[in-house]
Tab-separated table of C-alpha atoms in Angstrom:
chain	number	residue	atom	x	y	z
U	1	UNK	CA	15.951	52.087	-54.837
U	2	UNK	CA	17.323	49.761	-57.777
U	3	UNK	CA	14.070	48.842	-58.815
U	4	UNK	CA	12.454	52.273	-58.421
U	5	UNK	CA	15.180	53.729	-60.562
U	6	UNK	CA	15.034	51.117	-63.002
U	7	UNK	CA	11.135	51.047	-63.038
U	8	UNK	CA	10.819	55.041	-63.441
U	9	UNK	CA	14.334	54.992	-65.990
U	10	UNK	CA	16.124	56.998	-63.835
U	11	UNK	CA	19.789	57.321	-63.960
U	12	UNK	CA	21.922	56.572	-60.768
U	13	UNK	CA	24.543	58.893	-60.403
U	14	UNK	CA	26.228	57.694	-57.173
U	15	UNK	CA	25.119	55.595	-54.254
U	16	UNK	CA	26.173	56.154	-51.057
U	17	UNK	CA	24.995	53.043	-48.812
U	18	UNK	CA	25.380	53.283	-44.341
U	19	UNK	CA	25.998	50.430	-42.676
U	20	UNK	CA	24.188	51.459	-39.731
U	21	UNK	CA	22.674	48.899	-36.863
U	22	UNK	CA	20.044	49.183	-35.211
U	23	UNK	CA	19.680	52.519	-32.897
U	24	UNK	CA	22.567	53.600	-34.405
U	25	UNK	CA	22.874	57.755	-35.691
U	26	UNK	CA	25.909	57.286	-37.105
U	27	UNK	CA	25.546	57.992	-41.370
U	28	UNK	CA	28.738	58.617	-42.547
U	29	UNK	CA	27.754	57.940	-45.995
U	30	UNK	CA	24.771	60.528	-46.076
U	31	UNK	CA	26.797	63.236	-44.534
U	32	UNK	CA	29.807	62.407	-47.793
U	33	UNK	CA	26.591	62.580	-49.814
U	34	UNK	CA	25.755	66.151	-48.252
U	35	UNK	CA	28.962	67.475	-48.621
U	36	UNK	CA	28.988	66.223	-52.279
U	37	UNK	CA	26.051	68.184	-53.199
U	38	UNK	CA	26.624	71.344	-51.599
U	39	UNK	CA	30.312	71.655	-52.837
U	40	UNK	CA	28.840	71.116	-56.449
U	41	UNK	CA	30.890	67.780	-56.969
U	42	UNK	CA	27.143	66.199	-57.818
U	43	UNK	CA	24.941	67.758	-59.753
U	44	UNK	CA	21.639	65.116	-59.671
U	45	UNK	CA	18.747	66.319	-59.303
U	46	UNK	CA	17.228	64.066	-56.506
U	47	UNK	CA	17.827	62.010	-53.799
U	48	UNK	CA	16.246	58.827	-53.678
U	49	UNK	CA	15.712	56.899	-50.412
U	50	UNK	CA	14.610	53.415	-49.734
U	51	UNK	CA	12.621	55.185	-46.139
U	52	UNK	CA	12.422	58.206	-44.355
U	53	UNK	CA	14.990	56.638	-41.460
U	54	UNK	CA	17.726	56.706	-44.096
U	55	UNK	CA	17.696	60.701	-43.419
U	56	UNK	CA	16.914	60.997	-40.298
U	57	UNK	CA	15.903	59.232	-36.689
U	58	UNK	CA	14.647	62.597	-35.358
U	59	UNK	CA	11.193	63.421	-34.326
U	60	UNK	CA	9.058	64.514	-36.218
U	61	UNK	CA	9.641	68.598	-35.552
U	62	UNK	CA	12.980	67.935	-35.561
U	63	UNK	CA	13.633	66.376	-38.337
U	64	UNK	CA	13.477	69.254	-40.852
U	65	UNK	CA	17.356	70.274	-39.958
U	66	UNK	CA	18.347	66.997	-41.660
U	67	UNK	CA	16.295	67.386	-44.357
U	68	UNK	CA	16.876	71.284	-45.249
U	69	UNK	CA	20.125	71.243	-46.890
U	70	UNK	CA	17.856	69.092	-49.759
U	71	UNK	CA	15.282	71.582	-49.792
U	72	UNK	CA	17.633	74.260	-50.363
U	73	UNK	CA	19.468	73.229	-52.746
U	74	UNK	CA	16.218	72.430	-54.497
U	75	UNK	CA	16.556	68.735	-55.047
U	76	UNK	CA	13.468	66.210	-55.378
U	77	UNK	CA	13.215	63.885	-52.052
U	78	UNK	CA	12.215	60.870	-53.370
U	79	UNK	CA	10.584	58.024	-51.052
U	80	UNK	CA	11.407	54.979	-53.268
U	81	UNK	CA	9.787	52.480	-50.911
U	82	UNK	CA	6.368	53.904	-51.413
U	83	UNK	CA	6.494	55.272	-54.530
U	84	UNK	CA	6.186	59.068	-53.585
U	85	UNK	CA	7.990	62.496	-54.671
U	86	UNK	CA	8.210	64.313	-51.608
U	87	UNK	CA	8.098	68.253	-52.503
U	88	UNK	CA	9.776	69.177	-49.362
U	89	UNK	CA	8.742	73.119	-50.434
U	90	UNK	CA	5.101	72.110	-50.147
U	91	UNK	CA	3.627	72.858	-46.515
U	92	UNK	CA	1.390	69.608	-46.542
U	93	UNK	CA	4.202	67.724	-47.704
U	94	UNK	CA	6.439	68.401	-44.971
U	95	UNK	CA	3.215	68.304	-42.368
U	96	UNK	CA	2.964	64.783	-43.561
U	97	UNK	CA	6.577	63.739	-43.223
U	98	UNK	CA	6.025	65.248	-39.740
U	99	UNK	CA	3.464	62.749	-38.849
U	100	UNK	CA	5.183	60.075	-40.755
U	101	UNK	CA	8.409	60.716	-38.561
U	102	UNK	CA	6.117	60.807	-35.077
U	103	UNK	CA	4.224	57.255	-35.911
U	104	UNK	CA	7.591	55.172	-36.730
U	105	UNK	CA	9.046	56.936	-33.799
U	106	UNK	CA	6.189	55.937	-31.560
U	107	UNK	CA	5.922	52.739	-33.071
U	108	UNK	CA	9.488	52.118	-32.639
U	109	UNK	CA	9.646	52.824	-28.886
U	110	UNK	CA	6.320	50.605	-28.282
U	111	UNK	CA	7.707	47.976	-30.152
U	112	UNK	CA	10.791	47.942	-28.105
U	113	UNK	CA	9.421	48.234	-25.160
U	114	UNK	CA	6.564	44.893	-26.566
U	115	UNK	CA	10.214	43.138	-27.401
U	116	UNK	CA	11.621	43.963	-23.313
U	117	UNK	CA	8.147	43.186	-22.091
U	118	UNK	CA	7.962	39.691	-24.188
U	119	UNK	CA	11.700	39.008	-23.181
U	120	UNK	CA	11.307	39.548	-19.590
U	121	UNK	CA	7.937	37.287	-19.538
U	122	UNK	CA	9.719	34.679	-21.875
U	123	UNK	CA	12.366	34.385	-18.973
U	124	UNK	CA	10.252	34.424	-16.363
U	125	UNK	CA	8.890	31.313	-17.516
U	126	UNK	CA	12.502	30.203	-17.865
U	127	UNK	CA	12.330	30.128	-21.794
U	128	UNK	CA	15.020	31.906	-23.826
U	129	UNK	CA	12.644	33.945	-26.412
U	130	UNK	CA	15.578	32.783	-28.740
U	131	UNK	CA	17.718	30.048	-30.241
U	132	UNK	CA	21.316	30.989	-29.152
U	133	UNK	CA	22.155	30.723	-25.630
U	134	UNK	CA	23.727	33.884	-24.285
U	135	UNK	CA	28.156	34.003	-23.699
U	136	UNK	CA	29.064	32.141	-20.588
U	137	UNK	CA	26.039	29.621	-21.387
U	138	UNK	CA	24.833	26.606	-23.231
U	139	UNK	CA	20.966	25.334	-24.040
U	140	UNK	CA	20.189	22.106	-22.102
U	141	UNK	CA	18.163	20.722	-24.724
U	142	UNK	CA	15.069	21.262	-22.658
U	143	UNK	CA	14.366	24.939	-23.185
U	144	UNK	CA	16.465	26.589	-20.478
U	145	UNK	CA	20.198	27.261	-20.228
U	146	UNK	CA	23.456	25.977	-18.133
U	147	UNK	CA	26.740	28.407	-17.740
U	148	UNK	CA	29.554	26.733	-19.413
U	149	UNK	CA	33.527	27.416	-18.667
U	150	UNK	CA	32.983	30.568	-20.138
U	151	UNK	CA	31.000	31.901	-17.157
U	152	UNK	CA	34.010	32.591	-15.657
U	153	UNK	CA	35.078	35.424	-18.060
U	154	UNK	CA	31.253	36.929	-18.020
U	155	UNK	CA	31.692	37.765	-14.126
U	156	UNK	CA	35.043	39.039	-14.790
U	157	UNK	CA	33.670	41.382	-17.854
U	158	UNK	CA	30.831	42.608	-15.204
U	159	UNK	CA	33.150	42.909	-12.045
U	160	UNK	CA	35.771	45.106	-14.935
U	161	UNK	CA	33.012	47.371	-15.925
U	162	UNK	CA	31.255	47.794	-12.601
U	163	UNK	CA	34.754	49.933	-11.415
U	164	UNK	CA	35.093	51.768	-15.075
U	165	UNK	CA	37.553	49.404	-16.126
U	166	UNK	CA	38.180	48.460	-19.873
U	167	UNK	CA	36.826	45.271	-21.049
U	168	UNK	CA	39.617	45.253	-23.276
U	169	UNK	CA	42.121	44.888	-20.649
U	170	UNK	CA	40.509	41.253	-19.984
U	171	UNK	CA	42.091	40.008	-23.042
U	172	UNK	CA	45.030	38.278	-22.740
């Protein structure tokens, strides 16, 4: 977005960054960027986005409810990543995004169920798929793993959890 901006000679106003992992909805920063904007405490013009996914994980019909408080307010949507000023009034426009949205969201769920799939084979064979061994277990310098001491808290975790109890309450 710092390059776009800088490219184009746009001027940031404010920059509101989530920290978000992986599967994760959670964007406090966007929503303190919504609430900026529609009290009138920013007055830009635009948003600019690195992706689509930094609005929204919904599918593709769906995703219009995080995306209409932009629209009307009449802000520019701006996909800095590829380049493109998304005119979320324009029917093709949002038609597009709709697509857009469906392919990463299909992509997303083949590619994690390739990852399982690749995982599960990778075991099979007794190979990790990885370079860490998992908590409770060291490599054995050959490829597969060996439980360590730590074992010991692993089945205690799982036996806690399996009757609702707090994993928390394991530490001493």
């Amino acid at each position: 977005v710092q390059r776009y901006c800088e490219f184009q000679g746009v001027e940031i106003v404010d920059e509101f960054i989530d920290k978000s992992i992986s599967g994760d909805d959670d964007k406090p920063e966007l929503e303190n960027m919504k609430q900026m904007f529609l009290s009138g405490e920013c007055n830009a013009t635009a948003v600019i986005i690195s992706e689509w996914t930094r609005i929204t994980r919904k599918d593709g019909w769906e995703f219009q409810e995080d995306v209409k408080w932009i629209k009307d307010l009449g802000l520019t949507l701006i996909l800095a990543q590829a380049g493109r000023v998304l005119d979320l009034s324009n029917a093709s426009t949002m038609m597009e995004i709709q697509w857009m949205v469906s392919e990463a969201n299909r992509y997303l769920k083949n590619l994690s169920a390739n990852v399982i799939s690749g995982m599960i084979s990778l075991f099979e064979k007794g190979e990790l798929g990885y370079t860490n061994a998992p908590f409770g277990y060291d490599l054995d310098g050959e490829g597969g793993i060996i439980a360590n001491d730590d074992i010991l808290l692993v089945k205690q975790m799982f036996d806690a959890y399996m009757v609702n109890e707090s994993i928390v309450s394991l530490i001493p």
